[in-house]
PDB file of C-alpha atoms in Angstrom:
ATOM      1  CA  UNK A  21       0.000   0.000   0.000  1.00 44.00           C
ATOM      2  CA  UNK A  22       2.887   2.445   0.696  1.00 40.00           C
ATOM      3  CA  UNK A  23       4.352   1.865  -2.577  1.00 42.00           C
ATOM      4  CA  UNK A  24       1.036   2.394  -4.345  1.00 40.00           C
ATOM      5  CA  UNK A  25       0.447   5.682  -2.084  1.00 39.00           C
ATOM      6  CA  UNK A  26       4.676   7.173  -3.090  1.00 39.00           C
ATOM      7  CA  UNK A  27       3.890   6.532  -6.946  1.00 40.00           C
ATOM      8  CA  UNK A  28       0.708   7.734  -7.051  1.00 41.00           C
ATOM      9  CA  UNK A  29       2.079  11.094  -5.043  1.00 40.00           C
ATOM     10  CA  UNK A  30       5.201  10.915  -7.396  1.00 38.00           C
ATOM     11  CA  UNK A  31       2.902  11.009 -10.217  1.00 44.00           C
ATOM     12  CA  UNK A  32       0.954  13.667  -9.516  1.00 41.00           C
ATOM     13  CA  UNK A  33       3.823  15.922  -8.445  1.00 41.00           C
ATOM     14  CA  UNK A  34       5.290  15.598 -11.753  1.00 39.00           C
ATOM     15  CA  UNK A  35       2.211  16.693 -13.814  1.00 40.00           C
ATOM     16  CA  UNK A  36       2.190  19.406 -11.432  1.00 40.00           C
ATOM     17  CA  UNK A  37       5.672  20.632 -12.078  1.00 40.00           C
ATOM     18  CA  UNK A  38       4.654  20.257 -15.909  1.00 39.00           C
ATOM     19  CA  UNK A  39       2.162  22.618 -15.363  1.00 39.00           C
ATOM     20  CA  UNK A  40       3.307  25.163 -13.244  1.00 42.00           C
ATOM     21  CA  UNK A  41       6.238  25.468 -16.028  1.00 40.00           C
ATOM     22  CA  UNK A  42       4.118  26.410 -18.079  1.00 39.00           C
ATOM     23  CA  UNK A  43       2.326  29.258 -16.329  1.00 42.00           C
ATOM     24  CA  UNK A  44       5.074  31.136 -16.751  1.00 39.00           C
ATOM     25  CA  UNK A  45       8.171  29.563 -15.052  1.00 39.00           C
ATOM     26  CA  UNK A  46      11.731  30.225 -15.420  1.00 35.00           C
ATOM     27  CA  UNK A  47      11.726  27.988 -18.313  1.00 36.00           C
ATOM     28  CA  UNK A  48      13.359  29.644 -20.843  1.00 37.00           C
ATOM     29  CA  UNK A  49      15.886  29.609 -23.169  1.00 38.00           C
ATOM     30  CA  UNK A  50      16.337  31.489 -26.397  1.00 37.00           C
ATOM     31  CA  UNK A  51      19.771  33.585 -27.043  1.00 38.00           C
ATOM     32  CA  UNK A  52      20.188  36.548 -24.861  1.00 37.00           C
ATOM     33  CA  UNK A  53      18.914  39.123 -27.133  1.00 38.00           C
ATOM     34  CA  UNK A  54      20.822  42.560 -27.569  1.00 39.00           C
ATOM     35  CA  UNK A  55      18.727  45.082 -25.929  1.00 36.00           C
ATOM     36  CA  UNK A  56      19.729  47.459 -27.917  1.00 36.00           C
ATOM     37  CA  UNK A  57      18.604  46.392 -31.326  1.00 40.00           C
ATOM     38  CA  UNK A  58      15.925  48.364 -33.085  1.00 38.00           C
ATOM     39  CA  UNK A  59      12.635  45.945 -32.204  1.00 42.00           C
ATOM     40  CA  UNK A  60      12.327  43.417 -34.987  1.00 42.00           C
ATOM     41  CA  UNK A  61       8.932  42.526 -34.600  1.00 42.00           C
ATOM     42  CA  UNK A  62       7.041  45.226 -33.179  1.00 43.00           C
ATOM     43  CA  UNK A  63       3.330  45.963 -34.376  1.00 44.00           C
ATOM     44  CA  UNK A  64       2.888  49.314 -35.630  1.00 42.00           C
ATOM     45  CA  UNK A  65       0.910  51.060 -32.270  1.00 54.00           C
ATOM     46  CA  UNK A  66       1.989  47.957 -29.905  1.00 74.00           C
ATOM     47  CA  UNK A  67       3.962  48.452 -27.202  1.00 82.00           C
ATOM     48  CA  UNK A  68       6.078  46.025 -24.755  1.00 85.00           C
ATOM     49  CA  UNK A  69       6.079  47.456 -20.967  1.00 80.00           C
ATOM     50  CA  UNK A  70      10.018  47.554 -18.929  1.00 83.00           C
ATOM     51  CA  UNK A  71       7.899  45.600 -16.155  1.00 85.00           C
ATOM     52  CA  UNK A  72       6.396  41.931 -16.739  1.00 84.00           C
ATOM     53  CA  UNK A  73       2.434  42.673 -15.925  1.00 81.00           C
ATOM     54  CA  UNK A  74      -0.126  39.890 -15.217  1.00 84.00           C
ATOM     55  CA  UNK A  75      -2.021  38.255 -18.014  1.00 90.00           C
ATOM     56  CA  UNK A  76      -4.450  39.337 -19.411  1.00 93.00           C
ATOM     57  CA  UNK A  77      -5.266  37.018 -22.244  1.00 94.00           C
ATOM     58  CA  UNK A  78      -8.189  34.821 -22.882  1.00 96.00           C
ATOM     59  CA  UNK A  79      -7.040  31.841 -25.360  1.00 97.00           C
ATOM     60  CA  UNK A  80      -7.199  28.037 -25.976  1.00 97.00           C
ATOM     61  CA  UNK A  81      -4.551  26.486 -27.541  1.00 95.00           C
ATOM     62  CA  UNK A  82      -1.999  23.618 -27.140  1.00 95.00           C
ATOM     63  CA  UNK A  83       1.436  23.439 -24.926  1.00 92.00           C
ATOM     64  CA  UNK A  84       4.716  21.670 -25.881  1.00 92.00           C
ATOM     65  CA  UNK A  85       6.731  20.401 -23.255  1.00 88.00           C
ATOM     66  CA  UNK A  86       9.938  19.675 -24.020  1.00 88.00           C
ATOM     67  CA  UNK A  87      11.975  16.978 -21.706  1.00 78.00           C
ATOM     68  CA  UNK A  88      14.327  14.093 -21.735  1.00 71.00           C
ATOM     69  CA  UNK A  89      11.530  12.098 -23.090  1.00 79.00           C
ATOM     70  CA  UNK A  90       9.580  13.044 -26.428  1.00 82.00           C
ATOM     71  CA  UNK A  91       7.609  16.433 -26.533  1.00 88.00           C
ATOM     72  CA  UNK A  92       4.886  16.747 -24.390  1.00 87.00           C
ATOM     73  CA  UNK A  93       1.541  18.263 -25.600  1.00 91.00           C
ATOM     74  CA  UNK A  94      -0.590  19.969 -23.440  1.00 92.00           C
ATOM     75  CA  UNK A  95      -4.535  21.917 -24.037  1.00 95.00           C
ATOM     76  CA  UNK A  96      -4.728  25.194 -22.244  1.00 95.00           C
ATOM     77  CA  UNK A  97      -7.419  27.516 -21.777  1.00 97.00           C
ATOM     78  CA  UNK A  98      -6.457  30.639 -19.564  1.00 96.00           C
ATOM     79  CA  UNK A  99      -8.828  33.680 -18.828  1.00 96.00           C
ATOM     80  CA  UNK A 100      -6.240  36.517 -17.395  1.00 93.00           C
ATOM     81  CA  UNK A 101      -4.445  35.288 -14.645  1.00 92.00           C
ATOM     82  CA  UNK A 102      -6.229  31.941 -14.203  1.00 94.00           C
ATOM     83  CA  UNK A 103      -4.647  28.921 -16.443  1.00 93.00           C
ATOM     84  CA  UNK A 104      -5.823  25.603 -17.174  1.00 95.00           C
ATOM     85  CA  UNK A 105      -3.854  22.507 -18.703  1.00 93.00           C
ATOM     86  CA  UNK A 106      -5.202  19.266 -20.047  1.00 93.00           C
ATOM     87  CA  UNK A 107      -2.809  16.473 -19.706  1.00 84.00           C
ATOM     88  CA  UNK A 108      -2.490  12.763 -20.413  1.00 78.00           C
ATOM     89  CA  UNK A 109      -0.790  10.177 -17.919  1.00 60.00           C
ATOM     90  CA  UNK A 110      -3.225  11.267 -15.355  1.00 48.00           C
ATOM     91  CA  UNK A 111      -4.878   9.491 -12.377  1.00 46.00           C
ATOM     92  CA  UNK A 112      -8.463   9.174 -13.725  1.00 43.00           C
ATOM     93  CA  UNK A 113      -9.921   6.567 -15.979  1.00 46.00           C
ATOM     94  CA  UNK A 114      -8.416   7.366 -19.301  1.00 53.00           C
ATOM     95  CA  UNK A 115      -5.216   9.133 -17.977  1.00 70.00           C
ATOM     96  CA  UNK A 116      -6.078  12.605 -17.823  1.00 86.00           C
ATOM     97  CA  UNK A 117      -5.395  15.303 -15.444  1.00 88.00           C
ATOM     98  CA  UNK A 118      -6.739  18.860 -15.454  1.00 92.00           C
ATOM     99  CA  UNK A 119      -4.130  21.386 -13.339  1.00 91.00           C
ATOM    100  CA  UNK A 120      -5.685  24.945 -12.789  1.00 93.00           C
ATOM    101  CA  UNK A 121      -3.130  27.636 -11.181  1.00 90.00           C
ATOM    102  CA  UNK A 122      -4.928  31.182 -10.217  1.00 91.00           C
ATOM    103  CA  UNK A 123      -1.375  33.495 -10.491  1.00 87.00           C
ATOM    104  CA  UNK A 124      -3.823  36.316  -8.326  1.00 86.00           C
ATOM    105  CA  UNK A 125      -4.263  33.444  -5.676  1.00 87.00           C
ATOM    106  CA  UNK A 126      -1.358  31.727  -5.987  1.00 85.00           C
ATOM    107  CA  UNK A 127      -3.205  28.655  -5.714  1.00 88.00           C
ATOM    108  CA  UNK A 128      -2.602  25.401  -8.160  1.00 89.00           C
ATOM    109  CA  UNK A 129      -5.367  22.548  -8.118  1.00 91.00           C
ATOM    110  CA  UNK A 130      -5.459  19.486  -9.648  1.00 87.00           C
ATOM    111  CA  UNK A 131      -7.843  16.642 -10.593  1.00 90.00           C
ATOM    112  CA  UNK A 132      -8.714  13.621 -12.559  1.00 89.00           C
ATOM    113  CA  UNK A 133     -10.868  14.130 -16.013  1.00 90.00           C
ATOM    114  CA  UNK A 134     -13.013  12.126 -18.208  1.00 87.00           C
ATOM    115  CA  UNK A 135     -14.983   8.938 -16.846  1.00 86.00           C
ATOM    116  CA  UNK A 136     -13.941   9.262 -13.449  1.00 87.00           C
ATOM    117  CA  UNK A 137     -15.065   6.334 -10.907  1.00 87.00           C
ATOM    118  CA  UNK A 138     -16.799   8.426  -7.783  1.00 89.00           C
ATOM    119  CA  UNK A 139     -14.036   7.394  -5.400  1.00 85.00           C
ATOM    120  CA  UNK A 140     -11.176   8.806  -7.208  1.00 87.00           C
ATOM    121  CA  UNK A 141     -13.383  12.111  -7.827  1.00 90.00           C
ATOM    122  CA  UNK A 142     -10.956  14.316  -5.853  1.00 89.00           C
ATOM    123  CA  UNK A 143      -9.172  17.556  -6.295  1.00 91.00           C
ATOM    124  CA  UNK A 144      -5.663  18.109  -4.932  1.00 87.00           C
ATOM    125  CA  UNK A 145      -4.635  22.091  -4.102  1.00 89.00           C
ATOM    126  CA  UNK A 146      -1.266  23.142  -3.016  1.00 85.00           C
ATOM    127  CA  UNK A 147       0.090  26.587  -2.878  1.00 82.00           C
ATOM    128  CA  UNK A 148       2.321  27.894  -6.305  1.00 75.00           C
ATOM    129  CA  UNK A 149       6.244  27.915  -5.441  1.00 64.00           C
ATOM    130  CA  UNK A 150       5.735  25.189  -2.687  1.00 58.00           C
ATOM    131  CA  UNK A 151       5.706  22.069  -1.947  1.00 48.00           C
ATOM    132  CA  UNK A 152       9.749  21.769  -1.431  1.00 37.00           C
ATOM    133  CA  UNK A 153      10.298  22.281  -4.639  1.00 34.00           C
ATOM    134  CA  UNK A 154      12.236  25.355  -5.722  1.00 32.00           C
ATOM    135  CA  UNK A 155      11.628  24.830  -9.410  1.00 38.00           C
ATOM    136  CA  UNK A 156       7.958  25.463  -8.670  1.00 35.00           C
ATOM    137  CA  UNK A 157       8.674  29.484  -8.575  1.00 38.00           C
ATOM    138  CA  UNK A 158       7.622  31.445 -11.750  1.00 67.00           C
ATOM    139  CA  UNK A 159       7.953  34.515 -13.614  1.00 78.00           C
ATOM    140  CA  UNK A 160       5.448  36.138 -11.251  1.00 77.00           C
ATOM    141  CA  UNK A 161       6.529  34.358  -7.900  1.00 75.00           C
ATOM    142  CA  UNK A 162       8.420  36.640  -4.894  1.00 73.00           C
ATOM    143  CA  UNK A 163      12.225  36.824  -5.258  1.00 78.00           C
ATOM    144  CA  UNK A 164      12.408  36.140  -9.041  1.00 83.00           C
ATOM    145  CA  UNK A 165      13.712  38.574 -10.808  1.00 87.00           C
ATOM    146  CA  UNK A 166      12.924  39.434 -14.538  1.00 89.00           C
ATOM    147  CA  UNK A 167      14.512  41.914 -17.069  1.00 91.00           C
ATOM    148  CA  UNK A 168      13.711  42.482 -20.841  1.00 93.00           C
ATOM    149  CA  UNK A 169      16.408  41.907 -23.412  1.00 93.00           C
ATOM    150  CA  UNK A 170      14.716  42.127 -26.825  1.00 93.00           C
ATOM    151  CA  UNK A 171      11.800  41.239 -29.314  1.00 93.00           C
ATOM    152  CA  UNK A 172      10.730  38.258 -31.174  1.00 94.00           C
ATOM    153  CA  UNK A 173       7.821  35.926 -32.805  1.00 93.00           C
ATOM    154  CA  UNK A 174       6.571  32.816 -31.761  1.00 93.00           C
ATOM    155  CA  UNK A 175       3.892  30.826 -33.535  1.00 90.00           C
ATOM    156  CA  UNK A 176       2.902  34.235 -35.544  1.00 90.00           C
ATOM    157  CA  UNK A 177       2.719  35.973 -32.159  1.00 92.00           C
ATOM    158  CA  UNK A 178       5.089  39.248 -31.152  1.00 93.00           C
ATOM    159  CA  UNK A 179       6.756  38.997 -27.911  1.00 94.00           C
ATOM    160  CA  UNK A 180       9.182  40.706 -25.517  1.00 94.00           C
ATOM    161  CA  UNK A 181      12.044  38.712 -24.101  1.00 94.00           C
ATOM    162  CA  UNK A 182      12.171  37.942 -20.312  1.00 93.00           C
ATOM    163  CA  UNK A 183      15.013  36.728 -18.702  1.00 92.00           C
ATOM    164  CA  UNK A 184      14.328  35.278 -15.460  1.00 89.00           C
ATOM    165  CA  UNK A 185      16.140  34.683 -12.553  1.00 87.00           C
ATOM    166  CA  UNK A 186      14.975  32.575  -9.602  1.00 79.00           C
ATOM    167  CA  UNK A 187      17.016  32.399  -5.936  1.00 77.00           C
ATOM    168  CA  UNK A 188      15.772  29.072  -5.509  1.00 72.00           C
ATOM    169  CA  UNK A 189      16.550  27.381  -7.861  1.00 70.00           C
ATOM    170  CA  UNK A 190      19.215  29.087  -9.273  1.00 76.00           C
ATOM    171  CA  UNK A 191      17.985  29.003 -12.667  1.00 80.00           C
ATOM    172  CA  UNK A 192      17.808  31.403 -15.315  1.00 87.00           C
ATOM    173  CA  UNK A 193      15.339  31.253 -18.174  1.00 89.00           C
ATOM    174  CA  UNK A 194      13.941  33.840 -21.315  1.00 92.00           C
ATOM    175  CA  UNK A 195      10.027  33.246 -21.891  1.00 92.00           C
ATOM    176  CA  UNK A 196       8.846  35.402 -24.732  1.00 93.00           C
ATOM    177  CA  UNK A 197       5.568  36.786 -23.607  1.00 93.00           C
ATOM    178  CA  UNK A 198       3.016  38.602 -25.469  1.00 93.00           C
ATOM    179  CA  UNK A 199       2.012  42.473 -24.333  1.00 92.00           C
ATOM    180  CA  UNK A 200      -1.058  40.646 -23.338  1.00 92.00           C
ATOM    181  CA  UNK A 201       0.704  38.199 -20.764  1.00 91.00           C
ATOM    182  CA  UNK A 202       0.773  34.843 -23.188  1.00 93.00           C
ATOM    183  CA  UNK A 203       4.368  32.805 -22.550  1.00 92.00           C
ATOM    184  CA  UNK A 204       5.029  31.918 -25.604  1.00 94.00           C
ATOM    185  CA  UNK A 205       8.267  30.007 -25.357  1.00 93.00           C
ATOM    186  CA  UNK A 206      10.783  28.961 -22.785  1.00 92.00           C
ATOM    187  CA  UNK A 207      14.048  28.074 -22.786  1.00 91.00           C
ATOM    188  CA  UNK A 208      17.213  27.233 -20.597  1.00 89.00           C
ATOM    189  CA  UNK A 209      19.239  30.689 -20.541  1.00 89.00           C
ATOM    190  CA  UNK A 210      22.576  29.071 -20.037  1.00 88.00           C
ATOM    191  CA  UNK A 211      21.977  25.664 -22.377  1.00 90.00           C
ATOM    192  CA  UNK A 212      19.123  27.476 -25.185  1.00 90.00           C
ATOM    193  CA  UNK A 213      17.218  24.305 -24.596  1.00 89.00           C
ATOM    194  CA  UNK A 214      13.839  25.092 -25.035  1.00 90.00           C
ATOM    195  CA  UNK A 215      11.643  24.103 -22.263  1.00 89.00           C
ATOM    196  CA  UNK A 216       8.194  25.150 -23.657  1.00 91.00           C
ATOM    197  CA  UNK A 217       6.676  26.507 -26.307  1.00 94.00           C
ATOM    198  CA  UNK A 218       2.798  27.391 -27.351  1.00 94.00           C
ATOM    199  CA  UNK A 219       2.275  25.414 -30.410  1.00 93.00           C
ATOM    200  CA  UNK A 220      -1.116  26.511 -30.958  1.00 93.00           C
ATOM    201  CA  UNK A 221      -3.019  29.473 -29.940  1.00 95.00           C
ATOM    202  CA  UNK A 222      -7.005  31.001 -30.070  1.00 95.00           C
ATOM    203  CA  UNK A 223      -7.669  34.113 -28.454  1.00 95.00           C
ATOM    204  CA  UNK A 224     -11.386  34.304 -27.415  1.00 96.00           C
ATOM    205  CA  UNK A 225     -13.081  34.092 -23.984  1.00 97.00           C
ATOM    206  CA  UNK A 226     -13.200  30.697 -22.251  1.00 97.00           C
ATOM    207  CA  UNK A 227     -16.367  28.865 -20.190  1.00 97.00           C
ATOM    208  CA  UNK A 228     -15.840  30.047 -16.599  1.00 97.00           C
ATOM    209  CA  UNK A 229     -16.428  26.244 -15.295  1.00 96.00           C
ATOM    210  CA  UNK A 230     -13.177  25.137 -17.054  1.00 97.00           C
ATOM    211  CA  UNK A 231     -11.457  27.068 -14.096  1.00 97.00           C
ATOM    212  CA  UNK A 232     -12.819  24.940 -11.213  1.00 95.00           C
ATOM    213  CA  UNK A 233     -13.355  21.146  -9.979  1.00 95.00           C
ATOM    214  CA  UNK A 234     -16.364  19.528 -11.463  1.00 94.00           C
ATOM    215  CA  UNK A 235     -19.107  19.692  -9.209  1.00 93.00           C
ATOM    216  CA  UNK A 236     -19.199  16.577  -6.843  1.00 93.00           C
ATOM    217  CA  UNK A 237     -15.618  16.422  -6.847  1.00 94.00           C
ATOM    218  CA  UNK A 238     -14.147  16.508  -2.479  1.00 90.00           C
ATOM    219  CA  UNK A 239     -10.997  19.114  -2.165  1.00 90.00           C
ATOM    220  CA  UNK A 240      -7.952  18.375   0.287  1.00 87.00           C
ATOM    221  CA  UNK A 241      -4.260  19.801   0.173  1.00 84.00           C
ATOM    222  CA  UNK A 242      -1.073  17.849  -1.808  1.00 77.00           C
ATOM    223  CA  UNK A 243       0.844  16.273   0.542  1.00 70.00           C
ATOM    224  CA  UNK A 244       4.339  17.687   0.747  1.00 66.00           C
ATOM    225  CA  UNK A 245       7.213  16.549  -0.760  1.00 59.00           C
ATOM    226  CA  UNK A 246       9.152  13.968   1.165  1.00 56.00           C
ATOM    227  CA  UNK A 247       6.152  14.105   3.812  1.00 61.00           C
ATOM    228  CA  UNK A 248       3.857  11.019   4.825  1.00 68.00           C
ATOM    229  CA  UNK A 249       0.291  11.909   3.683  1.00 65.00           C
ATOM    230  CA  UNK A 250      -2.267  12.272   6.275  1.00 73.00           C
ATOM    231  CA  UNK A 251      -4.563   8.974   6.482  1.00 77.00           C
ATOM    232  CA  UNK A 252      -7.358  11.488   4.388  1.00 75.00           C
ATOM    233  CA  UNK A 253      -4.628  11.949   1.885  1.00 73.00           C
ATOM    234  CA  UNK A 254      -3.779   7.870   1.824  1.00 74.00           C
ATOM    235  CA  UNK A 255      -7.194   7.456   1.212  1.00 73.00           C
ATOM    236  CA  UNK A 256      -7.618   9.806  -1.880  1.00 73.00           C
ATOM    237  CA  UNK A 257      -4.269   9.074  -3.345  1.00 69.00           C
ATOM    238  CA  UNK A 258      -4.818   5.273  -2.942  1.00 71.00           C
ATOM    239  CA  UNK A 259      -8.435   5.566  -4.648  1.00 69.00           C
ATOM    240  CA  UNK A 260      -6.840   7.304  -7.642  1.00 64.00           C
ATOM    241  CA  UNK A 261      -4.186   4.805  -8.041  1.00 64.00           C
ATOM    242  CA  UNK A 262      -7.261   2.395  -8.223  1.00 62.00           C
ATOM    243  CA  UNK A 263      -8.898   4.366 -10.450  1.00 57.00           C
ATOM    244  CA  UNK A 264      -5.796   4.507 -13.012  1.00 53.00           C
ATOM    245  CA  UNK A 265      -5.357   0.680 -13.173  1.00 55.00           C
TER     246      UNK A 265
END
């Protein structure tokens, strides 16, 4: 039962740190771009602020992971700050997992999707940038700095160039983010590995529910990393093991 209970926390802490990258992590990656080149890119009449602001952005569209495995593809939908990703390898009957992260909460919650048994209808919250895991932090968290270094295009889509720096984890990243708060790409400063990168993308308002646990679904906090879950926790985490076999 342990076993079952370590893998099945394992498993969801990895699709968690998938999708907290993409919200805007210090993933990032392209060149260091000279900040004192003309802009590229820029639309006539659009502007890129000095300071990173908070998304604004409604849009659907698809995420690419990028790890030592194969790519990873992801569906988003994100209304301003609040982001949603669809991915597969989940806990629930057909192995998908839904991760929604408020960046005006800070709050990240997670659950199973599809044909989900009742028992393994739960919905796992834990707070963004914790957890014991300093790679959690993103563009927006406390203590990471960001500074702009240049224009570019992604996927048809202008963006400034962010270079991030996070205390933590001592990682620095460029995301190219849109003047409406869309991170478009991400890559590893030091190696230009990309991390991420929006392969799709469909500006247009998004249904409100996507944002939340379906209804019926209980709510209890992630157990920390490296911590023995409560016996509520054992419970839930052993009934979505169940529910993934």
């Amino acid at each position: 039962m342990q076993t079952t209970i370590q893998r099945s926390t394992a498993g969801i802490a990895l699709v968690l740190v998938l999708a907290l990258s993409a919200c805007g992590k210090k993933q990032d990656g392209t060149e260091a771009a000279d900040a004192t080149a003309p802009p590229p890119h820029a639309a006539q009449g659009e502007t890129f602020p000095d300071a990173l602001s908070a998304p604004s952005a409604s849009y659907a569209g698809v995420m690419r992971f990028y790890g030592a495995d194969a790519p990873l593809d992801a569906k988003v939908y994100a209304s301003g700050p609040r982001l949603r990703m669809e991915m597969s390898g989940g806990m629930g009957a057909g192995g998908a997992m839904a991760i929604v992260t408020d960046l005006s909460s800070r709050q990240t919650v997670m659950f199973p999707i599809g044909d989900v048994p009742a028992a393994a209808r739960v919905a796992m919250t834990v707070a963004l940038g914790e957890g014991g895991a300093p790679q959690l932090a993103d563009l927006y968290g406390a203590g990471v700095t960001t500074r702009r270094i240049g224009l570019d295009m992604v996927a048809g889509q202008r963006c400034a160039l962010w270079e991030a720096a996070d205390p933590k984890s001592e990682s620095v990243t460029v995301s190219c983010v849109t003047s409406d708060g869309i991170n478009m790409r991400t890559v590893n400063a030091k190696t230009n590995a990309p991390l991420m990168e929006m392969a799709q993308l469909t500006r247009g308002a998004q249904d409100p529910a996507l944002f939340a646990p379906p209804s019926g679904y209980r709510t209890m906090a992630m157990p920390q990393f490296g911590a023995m879950p409560s016996p509520e926790q054992m419970r839930a985490l052993e009934d979505m093991a169940k529910a993934a076999k």
